[in-house]
Each structure stands twice: as structure tokens, then as C-alpha cells.
Short mmCIF file of C-alpha atoms in Angstrom, two decimals:
data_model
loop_
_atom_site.label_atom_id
_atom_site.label_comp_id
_atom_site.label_asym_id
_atom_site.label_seq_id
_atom_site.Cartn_x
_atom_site.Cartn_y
_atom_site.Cartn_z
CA UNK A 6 -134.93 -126.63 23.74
CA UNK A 7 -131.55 -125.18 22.08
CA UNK A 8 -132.84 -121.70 22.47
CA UNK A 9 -133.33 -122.44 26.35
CA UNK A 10 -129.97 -124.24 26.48
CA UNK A 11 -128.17 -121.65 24.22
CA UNK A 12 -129.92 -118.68 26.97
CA UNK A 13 -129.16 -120.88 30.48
CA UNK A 14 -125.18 -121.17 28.85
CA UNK A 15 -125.29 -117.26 28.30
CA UNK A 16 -126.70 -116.96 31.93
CA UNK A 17 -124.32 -119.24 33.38
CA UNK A 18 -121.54 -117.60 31.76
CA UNK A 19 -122.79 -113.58 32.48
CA UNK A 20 -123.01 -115.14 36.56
CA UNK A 21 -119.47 -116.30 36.21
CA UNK A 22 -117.81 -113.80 35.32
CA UNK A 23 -119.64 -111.21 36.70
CA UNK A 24 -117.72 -110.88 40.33
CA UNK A 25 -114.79 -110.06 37.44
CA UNK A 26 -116.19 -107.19 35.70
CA UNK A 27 -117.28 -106.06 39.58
CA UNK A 28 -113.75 -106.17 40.89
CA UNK A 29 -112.62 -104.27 37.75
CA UNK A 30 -115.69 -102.21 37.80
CA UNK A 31 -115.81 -101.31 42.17
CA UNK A 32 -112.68 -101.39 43.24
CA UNK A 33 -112.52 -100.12 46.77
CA UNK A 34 -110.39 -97.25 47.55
CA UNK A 35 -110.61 -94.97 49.93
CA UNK A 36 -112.34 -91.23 48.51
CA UNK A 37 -110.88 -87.67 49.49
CA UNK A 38 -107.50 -86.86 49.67
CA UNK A 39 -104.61 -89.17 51.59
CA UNK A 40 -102.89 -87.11 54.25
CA UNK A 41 -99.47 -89.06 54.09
CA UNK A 42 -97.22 -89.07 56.58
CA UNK A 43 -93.35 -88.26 56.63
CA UNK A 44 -91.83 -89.36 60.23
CA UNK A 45 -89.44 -92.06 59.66
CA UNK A 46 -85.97 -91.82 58.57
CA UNK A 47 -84.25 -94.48 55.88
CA UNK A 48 -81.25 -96.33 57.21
CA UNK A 49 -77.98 -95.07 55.23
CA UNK A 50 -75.16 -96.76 55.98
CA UNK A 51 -71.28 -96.34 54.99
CA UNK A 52 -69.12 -99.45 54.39
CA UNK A 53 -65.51 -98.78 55.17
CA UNK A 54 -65.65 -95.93 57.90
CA UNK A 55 -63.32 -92.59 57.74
CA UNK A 56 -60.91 -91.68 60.67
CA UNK A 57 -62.67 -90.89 63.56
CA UNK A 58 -62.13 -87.38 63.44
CA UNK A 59 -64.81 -84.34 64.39
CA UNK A 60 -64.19 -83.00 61.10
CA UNK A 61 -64.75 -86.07 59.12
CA UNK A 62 -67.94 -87.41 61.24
CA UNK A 63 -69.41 -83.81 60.82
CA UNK A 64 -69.33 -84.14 57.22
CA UNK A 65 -70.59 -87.87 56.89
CA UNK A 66 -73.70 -86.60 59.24
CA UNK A 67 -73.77 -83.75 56.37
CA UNK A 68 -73.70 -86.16 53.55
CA UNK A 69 -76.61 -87.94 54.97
CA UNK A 70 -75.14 -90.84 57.01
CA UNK A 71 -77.34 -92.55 59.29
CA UNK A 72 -75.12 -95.54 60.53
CA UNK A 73 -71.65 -96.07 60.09
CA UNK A 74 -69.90 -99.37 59.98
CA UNK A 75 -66.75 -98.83 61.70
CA UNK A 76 -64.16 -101.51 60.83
CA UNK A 77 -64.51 -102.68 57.31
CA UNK A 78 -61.42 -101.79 54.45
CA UNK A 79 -58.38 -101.08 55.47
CA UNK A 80 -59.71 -99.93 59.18
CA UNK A 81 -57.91 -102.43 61.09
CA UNK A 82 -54.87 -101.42 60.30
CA UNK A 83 -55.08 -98.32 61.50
CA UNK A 84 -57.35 -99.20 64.39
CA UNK A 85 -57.66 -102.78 65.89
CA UNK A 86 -60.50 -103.89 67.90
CA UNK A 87 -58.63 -102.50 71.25
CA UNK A 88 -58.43 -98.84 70.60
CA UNK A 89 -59.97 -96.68 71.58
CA UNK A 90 -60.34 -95.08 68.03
CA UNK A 91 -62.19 -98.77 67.03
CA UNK A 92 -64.89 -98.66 70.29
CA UNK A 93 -64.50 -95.37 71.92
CA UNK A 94 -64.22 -92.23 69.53
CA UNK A 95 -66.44 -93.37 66.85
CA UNK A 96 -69.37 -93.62 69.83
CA UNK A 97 -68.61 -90.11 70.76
CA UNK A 98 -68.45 -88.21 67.73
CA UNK A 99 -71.77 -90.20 66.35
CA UNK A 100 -73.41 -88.85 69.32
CA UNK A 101 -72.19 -85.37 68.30
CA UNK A 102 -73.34 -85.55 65.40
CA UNK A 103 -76.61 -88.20 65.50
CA UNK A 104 -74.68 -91.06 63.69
CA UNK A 105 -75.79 -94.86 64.90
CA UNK A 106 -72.27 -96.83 65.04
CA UNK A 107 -72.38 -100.48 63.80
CA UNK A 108 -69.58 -102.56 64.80
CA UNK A 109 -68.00 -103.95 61.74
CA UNK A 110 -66.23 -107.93 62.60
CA UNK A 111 -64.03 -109.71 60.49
CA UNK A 112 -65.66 -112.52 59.62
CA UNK A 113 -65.20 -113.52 63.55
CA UNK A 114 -67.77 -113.50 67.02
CA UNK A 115 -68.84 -110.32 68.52
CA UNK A 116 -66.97 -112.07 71.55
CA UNK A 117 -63.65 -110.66 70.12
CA UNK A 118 -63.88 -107.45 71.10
CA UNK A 119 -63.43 -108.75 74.77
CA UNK A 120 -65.68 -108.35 78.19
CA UNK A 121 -64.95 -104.88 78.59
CA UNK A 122 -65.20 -103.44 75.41
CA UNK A 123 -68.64 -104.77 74.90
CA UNK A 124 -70.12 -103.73 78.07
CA UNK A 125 -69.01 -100.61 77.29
CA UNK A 126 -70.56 -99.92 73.87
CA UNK A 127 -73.49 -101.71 75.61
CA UNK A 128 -74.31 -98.70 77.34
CA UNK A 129 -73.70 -96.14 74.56
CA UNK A 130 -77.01 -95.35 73.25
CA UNK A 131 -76.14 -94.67 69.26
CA UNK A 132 -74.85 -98.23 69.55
CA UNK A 133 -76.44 -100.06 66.58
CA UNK A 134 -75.88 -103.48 65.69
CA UNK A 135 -72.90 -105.54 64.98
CA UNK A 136 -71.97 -106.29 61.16
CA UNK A 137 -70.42 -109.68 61.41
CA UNK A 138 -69.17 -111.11 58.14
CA UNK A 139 -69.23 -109.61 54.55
CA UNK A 140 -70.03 -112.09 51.81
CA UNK A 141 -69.49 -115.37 53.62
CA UNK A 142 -69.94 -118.91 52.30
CA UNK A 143 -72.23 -121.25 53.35
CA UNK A 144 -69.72 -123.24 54.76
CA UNK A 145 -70.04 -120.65 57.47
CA UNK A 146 -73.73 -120.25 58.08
CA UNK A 147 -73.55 -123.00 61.33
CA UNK A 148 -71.16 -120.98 63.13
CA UNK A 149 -73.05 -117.91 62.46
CA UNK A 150 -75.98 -119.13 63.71
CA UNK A 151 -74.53 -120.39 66.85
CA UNK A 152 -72.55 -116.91 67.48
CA UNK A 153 -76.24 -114.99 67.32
CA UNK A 154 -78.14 -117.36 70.06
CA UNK A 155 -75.32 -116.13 72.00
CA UNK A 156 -75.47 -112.45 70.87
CA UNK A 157 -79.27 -111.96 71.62
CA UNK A 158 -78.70 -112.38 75.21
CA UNK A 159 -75.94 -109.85 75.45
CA UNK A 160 -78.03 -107.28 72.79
CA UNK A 161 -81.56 -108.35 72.66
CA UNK A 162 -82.48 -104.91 71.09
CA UNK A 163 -79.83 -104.73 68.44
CA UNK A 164 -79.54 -106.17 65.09
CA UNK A 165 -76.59 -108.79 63.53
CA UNK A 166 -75.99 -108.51 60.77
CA UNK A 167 -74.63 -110.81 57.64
CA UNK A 168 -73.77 -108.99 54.16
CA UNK A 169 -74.71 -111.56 51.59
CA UNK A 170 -72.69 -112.19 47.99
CA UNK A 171 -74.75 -111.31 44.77
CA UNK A 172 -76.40 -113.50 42.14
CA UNK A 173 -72.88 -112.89 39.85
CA UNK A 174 -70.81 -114.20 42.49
CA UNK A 175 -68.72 -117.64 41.66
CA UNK A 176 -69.65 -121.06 42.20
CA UNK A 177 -66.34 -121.91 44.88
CA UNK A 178 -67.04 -118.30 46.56
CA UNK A 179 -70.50 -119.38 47.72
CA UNK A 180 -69.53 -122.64 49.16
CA UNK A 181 -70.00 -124.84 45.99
CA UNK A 182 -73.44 -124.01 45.94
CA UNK A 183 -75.42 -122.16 43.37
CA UNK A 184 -77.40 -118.69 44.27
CA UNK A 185 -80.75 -120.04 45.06
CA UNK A 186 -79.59 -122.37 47.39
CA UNK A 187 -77.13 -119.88 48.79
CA UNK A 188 -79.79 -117.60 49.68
CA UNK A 189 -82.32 -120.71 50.35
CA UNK A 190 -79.77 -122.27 53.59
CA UNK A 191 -79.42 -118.79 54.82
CA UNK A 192 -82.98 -118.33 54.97
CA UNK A 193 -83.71 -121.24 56.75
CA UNK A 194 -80.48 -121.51 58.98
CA UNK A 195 -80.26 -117.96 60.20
CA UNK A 196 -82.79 -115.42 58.68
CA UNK A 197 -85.73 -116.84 59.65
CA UNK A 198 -84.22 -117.50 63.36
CA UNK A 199 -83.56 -113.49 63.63
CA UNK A 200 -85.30 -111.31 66.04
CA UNK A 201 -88.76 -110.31 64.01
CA UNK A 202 -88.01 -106.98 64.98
CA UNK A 203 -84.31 -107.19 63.20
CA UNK A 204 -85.20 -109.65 60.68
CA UNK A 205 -82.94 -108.06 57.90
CA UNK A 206 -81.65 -108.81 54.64
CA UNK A 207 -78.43 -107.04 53.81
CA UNK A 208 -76.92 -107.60 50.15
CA UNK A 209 -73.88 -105.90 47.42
CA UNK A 210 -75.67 -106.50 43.71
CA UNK A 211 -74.01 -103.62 41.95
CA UNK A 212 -75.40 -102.38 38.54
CA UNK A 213 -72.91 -99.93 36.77
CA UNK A 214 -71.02 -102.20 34.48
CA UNK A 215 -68.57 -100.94 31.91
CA UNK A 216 -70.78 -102.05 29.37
CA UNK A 217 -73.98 -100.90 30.84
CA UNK A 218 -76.78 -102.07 33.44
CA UNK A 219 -75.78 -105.46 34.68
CA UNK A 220 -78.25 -107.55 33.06
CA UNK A 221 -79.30 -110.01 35.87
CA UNK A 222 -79.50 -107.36 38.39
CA UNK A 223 -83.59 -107.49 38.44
CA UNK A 224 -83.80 -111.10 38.50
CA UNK A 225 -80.83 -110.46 41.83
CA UNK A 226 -83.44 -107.89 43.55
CA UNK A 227 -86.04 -110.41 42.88
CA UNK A 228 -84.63 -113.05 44.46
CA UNK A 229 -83.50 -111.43 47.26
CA UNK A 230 -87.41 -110.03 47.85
CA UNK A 231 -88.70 -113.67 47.09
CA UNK A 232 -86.15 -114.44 50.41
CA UNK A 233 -87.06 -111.41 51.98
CA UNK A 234 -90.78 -111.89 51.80
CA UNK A 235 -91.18 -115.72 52.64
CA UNK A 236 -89.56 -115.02 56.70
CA UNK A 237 -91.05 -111.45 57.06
CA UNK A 238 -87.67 -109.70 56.45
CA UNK A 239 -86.56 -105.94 55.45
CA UNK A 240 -84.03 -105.85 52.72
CA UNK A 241 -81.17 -103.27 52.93
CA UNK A 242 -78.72 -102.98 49.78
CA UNK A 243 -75.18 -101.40 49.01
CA UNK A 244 -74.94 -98.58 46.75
CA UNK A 245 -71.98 -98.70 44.29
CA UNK A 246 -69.85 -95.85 44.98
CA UNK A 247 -67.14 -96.55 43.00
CA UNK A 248 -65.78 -98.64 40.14
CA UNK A 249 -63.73 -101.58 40.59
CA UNK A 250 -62.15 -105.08 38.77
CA UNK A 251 -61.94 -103.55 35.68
CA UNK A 252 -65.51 -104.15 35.56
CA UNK A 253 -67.64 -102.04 37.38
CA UNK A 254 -67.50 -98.31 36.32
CA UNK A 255 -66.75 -95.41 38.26
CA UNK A 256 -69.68 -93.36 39.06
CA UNK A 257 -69.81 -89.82 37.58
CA UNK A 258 -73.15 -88.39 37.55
CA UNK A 259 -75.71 -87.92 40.17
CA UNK A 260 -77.97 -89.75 37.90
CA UNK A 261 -76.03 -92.93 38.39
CA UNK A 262 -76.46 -93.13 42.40
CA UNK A 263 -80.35 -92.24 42.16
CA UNK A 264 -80.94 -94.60 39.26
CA UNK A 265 -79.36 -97.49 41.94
CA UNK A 266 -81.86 -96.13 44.64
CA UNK A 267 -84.88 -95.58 42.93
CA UNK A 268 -85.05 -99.02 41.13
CA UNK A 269 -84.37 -100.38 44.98
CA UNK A 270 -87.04 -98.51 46.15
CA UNK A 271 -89.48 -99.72 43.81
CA UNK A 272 -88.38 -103.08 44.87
CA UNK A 273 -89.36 -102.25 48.64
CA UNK A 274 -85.96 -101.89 50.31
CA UNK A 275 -85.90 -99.95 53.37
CA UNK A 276 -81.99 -99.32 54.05
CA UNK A 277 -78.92 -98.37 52.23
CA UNK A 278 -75.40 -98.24 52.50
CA UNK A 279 -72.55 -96.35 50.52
CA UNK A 280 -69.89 -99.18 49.03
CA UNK A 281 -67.08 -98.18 49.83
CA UNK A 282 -67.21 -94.64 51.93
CA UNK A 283 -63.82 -94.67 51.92
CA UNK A 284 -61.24 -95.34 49.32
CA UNK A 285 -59.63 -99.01 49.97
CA UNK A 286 -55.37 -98.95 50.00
CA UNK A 287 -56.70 -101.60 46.96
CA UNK A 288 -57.96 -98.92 45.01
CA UNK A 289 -56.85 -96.97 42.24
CA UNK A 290 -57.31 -93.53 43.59
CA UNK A 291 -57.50 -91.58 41.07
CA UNK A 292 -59.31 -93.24 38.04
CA UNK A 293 -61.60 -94.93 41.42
CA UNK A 294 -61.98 -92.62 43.87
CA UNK A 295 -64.96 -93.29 46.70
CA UNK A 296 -67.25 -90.96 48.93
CA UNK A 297 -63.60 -89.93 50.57
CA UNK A 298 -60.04 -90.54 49.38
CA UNK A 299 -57.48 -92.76 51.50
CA UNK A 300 -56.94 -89.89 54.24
CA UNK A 301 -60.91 -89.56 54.43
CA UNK A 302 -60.45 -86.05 52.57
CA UNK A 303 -63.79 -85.75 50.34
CA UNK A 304 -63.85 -86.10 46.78
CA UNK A 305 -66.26 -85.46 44.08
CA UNK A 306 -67.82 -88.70 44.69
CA UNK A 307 -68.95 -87.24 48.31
CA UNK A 308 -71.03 -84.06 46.31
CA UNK A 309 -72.85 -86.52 43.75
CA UNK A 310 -73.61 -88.99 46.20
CA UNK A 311 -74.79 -86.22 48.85
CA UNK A 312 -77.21 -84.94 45.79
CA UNK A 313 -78.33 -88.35 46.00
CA UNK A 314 -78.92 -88.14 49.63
CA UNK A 315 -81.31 -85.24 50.05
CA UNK A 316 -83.52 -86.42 47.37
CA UNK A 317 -83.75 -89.56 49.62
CA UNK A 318 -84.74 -87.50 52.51
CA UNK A 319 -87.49 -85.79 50.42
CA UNK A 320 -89.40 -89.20 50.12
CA UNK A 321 -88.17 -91.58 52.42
CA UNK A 322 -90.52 -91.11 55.56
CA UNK A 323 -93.82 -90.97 52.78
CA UNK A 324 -92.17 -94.46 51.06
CA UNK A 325 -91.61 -96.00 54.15
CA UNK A 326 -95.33 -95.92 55.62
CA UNK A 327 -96.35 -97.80 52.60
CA UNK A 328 -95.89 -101.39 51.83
CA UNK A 329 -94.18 -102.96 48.81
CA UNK A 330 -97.00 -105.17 46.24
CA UNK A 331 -94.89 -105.95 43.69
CA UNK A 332 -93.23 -104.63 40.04
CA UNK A 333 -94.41 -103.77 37.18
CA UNK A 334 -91.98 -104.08 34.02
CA UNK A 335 -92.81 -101.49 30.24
CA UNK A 336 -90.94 -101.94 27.46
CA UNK A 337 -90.74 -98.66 26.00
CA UNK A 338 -92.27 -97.46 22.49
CA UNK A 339 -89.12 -96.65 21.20
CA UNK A 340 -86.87 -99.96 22.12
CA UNK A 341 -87.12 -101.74 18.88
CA UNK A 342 -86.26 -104.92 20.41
CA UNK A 343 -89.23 -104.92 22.49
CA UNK A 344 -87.92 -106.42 25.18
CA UNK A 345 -85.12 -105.98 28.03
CA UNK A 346 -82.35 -108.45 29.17
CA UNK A 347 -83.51 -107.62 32.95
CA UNK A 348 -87.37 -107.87 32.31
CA UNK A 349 -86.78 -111.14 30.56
CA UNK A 350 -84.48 -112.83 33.37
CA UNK A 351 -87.87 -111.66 35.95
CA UNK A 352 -90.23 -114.31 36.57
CA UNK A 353 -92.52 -112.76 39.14
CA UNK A 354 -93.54 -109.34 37.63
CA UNK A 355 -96.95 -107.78 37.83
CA UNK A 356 -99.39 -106.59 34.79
CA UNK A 357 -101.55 -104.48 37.15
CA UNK A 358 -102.16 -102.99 40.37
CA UNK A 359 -105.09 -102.03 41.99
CA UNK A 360 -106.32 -98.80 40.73
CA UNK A 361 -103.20 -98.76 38.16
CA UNK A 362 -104.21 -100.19 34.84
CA UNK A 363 -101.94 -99.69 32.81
CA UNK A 364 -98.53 -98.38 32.06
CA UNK A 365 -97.03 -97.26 28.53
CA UNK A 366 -93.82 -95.27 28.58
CA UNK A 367 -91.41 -94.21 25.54
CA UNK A 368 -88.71 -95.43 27.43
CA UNK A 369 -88.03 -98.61 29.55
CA UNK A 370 -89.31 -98.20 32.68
CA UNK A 371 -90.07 -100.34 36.09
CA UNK A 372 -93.08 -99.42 38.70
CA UNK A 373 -93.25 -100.14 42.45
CA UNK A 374 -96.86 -100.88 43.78
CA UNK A 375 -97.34 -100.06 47.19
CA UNK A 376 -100.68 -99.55 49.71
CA UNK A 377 -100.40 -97.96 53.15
CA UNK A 378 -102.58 -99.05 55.96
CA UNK A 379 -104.93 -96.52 55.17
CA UNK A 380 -105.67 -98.38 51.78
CA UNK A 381 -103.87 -95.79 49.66
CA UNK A 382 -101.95 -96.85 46.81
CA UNK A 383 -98.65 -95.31 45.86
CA UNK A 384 -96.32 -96.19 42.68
CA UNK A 385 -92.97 -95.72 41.89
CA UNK A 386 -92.80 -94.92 38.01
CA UNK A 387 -89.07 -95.45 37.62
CA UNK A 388 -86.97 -94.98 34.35
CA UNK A 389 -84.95 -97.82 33.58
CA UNK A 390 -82.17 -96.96 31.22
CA UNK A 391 -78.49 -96.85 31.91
CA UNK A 392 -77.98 -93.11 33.13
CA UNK A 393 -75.24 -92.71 30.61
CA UNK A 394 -78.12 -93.31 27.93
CA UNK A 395 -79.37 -90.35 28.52
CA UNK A 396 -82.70 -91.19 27.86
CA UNK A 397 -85.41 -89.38 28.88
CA UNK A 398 -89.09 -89.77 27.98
CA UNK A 399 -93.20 -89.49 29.24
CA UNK A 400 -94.21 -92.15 31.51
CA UNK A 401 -98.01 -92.68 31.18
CA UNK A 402 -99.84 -94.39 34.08
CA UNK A 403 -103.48 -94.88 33.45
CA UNK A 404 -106.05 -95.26 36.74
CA UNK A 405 -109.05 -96.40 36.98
CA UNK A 406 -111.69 -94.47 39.69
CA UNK A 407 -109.17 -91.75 40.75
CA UNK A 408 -109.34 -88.11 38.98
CA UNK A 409 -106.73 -86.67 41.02
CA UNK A 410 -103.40 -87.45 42.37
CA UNK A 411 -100.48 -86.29 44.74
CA UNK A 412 -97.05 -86.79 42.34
CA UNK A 413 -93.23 -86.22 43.68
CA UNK A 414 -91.09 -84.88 41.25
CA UNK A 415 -87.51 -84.74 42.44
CA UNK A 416 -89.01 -85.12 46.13
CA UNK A 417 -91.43 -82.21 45.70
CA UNK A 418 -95.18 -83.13 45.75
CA UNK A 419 -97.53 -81.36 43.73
CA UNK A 420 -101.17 -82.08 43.32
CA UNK A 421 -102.81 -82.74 39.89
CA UNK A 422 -105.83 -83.09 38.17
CA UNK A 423 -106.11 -86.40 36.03
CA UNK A 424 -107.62 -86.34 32.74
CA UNK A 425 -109.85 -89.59 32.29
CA UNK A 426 -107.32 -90.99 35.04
CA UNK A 427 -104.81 -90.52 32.74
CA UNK A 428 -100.65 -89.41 34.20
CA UNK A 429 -98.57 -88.73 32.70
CA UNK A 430 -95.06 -87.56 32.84
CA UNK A 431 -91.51 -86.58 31.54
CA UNK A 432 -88.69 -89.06 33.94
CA UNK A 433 -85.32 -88.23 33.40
CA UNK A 434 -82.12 -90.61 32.87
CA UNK A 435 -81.73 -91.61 36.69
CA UNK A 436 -85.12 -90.22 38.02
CA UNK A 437 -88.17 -91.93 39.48
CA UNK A 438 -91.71 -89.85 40.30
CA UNK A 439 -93.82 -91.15 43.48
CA UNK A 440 -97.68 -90.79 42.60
CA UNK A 441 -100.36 -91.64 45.01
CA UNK A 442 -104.01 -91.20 43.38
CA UNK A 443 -107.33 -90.63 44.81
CA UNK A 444 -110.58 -89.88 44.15
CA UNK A 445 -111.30 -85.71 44.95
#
């Protein structure tokens, strides 16, 4: 009787666990290799908008921008809402040279720019959205809400948008509310009540800190997905540009734009926008110089940043046909704390992935899990180390199934063979690779 009750407890136990071993053991994954497709373009955006000039729009188009916010900085004083260099020019010279405009508000209705300036940029065809308010309060979310009923009857196919404070702003700034609430009421008073089709999430959470990587800014990006993800809604972020406050360093290197865009990549964000294009009145212009100095001359912010750029444009159609899983957080062999500030302040990281079992790195380093519609999986192996670090080490990511794999190295694909499933490869301070595996 104790054998047979010993055997039935074995049997019980081999039953119950067995549609475990068979998920680990059959995953399914589509065989042969992906054909991926590059035919969308990433929004890029630039906060604080250059003279409209030919010159100066013929160089943003060549630095890579996609939609400019015109207003924003110091343009008003140059250009109120009822010249023609505020509605007119801007139009024209984005058509020129395939730049969306964005009307930029002050923290005031669409309605200000009067009848007949708005059935005018009505019927411009690079017109793009209105950006209503940067970093409001929650104090102001009602009115906000009432403004975009109205504005979805006069633009049905454009987006409004609302730039949301990050997770270090103050207590009084938000509305004497604290961040998860701040980003809960907006949800539920005006994301969710967005257009599906222009249901986006614009934030500022900038990183480069004169001390290092801001140590909350994962736990920010996570947030902002959690938001993102419970209403359906894209997230675009800011790009720091430049260093302000004392606080926030002045970016150098190349290394220090792409090390801002690959970790939002492997957090799924589909848009991004330079902060601040060009340099505020505010601004120290010479120790804090932006993408273009005060008289929207370029500096040698514009040649890192446009580095930046055409990496982007290597990878973002292939990224954007897949869809964001989650994030996968490695301590690196040779941190002897074992730990990171950012990974610690995360609550909702990932272990695994699909075929991806495992990840070991020398280095600190993040990974984006994505699938495409064709059931291909794609990850982001992303090194997370301040770029001033200068670390650079072998990511290893270990699959299960797959023997072979497509992997973009500075934007370049290359196919390889993988050893026992095994990746693995040398990331750079600031540098991300893109592998999508398969079974060949």
C-alpha cells in the first residue's frame, strides 16, 4: 500500500508538471528565416523650433527631424500666434523639406490662434497635431479635457497633445499630488478619452545627471509603460539635448544621445523629440549649448545628435513592426555590488522571454522583448552604464530552439550561426544590438 501510494504521488506529480517541462521543452516559433520589414518611419520631434528660415528647416530635415513643434522657448517672442512666421512659413518650408509642423500652445486652447488661422493650417497637409501644454498640473487636467471634445471636431485626424512632468518632479509642481496619482488622473481624465488612433503618451524623464544615470529613471519609464499599456497608448519621450539647473550635464559624446534612445527603445517607445532644439535666452550658451545656438546657427550638439539620428533610421522601421513584451534587467559579472540603483527601484521586470533563456553580461545591461505578428521574437540587448563609464563588455544571450539569428550592430544586420543557441557579443558604452533568432 505505501509503495502504490508513494508511485500514484510520483504519477500525480510527473502529470502536473508535465505541461511545464512541454512549454519549456516545445515552444512554438515559427522555423526558416523572418523576412522583416523596414517601412515605417519613427516620430522625431524638436522642442523649441529654429527661425523659420529655408536654410535652417533644410538642415533640421538633414539632422533627421520628423515633426517640429513650432512655438515652445523663447518663440513667442519673436513670433506670436498671428504671424505669419508662427502659422504660415513654418507650413511651407516643412513641405519643402517633408517636416510635419505641430502647433506648440502655451498652456492655452487651440481656439487662440483665431477662426482664420486654424482653417488655414486645416488645409495644409504636413499639419500635425497641436502640442497644448508642457508639464501641467493636475489642477489643469478638467480644462484640458474639455478643450479636446472640442478639438476633435475641428481635427478629427490629428493628435493633442499634453507633455507630462517626470517622476523627479516636486510635490506643489504636480498639483499637490504625488507621481502615481499624477499619471493615474491623467489616465483616466484624458488619456484614455483620446482618439485610439492618437492615444499618446508624451513625457521629459532626463537621465544625464552630473553625478551619473539618474537613478529612478527605470522605475520613471516603467511607470509611464504601466500608464501607457493599461488605455492602449504609444509612449513618445524627450531626449536631453543639453544640460541644465546645475544638474543635468551637458551632452558631449554621441554615446550619450544613443544610450537615452536605446534604453527607450527597449522600453517600447515609438517617438522622440530633441529637448531643447534650440538654445533657450535661459541658457548658458556656451558651457549649454543645444542642437542650435540662440540665432538657430548649429553647434556641435547638432553633429552628435545627427550621429544619433541615422543610427535611428537604420532600425526604426524593423523595431516598429514588432511589439514591446517587457524588460529584462543583468547585473553584470564585474559590478561587485551585484545590484543597480535602477534595477532595484523596478518592480515589473522579466526573468525570461520566449525563446530567450537567459542573459549574462560583464557589464550591466537591460533587454527589450518584443514579437511581431508573424510570431518572431526580437530583443534589444542594451548596455546600461553611464556613457562616460566607458564600459564596454560581451553580452551573452542564450536561446533555446533557434541555431541561427539576424543581429544589428550599429544598424547593420548580419546573419549568424549560434553555437548551442548561444550569442554573444561585445556592446559598447552607449550601444544596443537588435537580434531576432530563428530556427534555419
Amino acid at each position: 500500500m505505501k509503495k502504490f501510494t508513494r508511485f500514484l504521488a510520483l504519477t500525480l506529480c510527473m502529470v502536473m508538471t508535465l505541461p511545464l517541462f512541454a512549454c519549456d521543452l516545445f515552444i512554438k516559433y515559427p522555423e526558416g528565416e523572418p523576412v522583416l520589414k523596414d517601412e515605417q518611419t519613427m516620430f522625431v520631434g524638436a522642442y523649441c523650433a529654429p527661425d523659420p528660415k529655408d536654410s535652417i528647416y533644410k538642415e533640421a530635415a538633414e539632422f533627421g527631424i520628423t515633426d517640429m513643434m513650432v512655438g515652445g522657448g523663447d518663440y513667442w517672442k519673436y513670433y506670436p500666434y498671428d504671424t505669419e512666421e508662427y502659422y504660415k512659413i513654418p507650413y511651407e518650408l516643412g513641405e519643402k523639406y517633408g517636416i510635419n509642423i505641430i502647433m506648440h500652445m502655451q498652456d492655452t486652447s487651440y481656439k487662440a490662434l483665431g477662426e482664420e488661422v486654424l482653417n488655414e493650417i486645416k488645409q495644409r497637409e504636413n499639419f500635425a497635431g497641436f502640442l497644448i501644454v508642457d508639464e501641467p498640473p493636475v489642477t489643469r487636467y478638467d480644462y484640458y479635457i474639455k478643450d479636446y471634445r472640442d478639438y476633435i471636431e475641428d481635427f478629427p485626424n490629428q493628435p493633442y497633445y499634453i507633455n507630462l512632468l517626470p517622476n523627479y518632479a516636486e510635490y506643489n509642481q504636480m498639483g499637490r499630488v504625488e507621481y502615481d496619482e499624477y499619471l493615474r488622473l491623467y489616465k483616466e481624465k484624458i488619456l484614455k478619452n483620446y482618439d485610439p488612433r492618437h492615444r499618446i503618451l508624451m513625457c521629459d524623464t532626463y537621465p544625464l545627471m552630473t553625478y551619473g544615470t539618474y537613478t529612478n529613471w527605470l522605475q520613471n519609464l516603467e511607470q509611464l509603460r504601466d500608464t501607457a499599456d493599461d488605455v492602449g497608448a504609444k509612449i513618445y519621450l524627450f531626449l536631453q539635448a543639453q544640460g541644465f539647473l546645475g544638474r543635468w550635464r551637458q551632452p558631449q559624446m554621441v554615446s550619450e544621445i544613443t544610450y537615452q534612445m536605446y534604453v527607450y527603445l527597449a522600453y517600447g517607445v515609438k517617438g522622440f523629440a530633441y529637448y531643447p532644439y534650440r538654445t533657450p535666452e535661459s541658457s548658458d550658451e556656451i558651457l549649454n549649448p543645444a542642437v542650435v545656438d540662440t540665432t538657430s546657427k548649429k553647434t556641435y550638439v547638432y553633429g552628435i545628435c545627427q550621429q544619433a539620428n541615422k543610427l535611428l533610421q537604420k532600425i526604426d522601421g524593423v523595431m516598429l513592426d514588432f511589439n514591446w513584451k517587457g524588460v529584462i534587467a543583468n547585473s553584470g559579472t564585474r559590478n561587485i555590488d551585484g545590484t543597480n540603483l535602477n534595477f532595484e527601484s523596478c518592480t515589473n521586470m522579466i526573468e525570461k522571454y520566449g525563446v530567450l533563456d537567459s542573459v549574462s553580461s560583464i557589464y550591466d545591461c537591460i533587454v527589450g522583448c518584443f514579437e511581431n505578428e508573424q510570431g518572431y521574437q526580437g530583443f534589444l540587448a542594451t548596455n546600461f552604464n553611464d556613457p562616460l563609464s566607458g564600459k564596454e563588455g560581451d553580452i551573452t544571450l542564450n536561446f533555446k530552439k533557434c541555431n541561427k539569428a539576424i543581429v544589428y550592430v550599429n544598424g547593420e544586420p548580419k546573419k549568424v550561426d549560434l553555437k548551442d543557441g548561444k550569442l554573444t557579443q561585445r556592446v559598447g558604452a552607449g550601444e544596443a544590438i537588435f537580434v531576432v533568432p530563428y530556427v534555419g
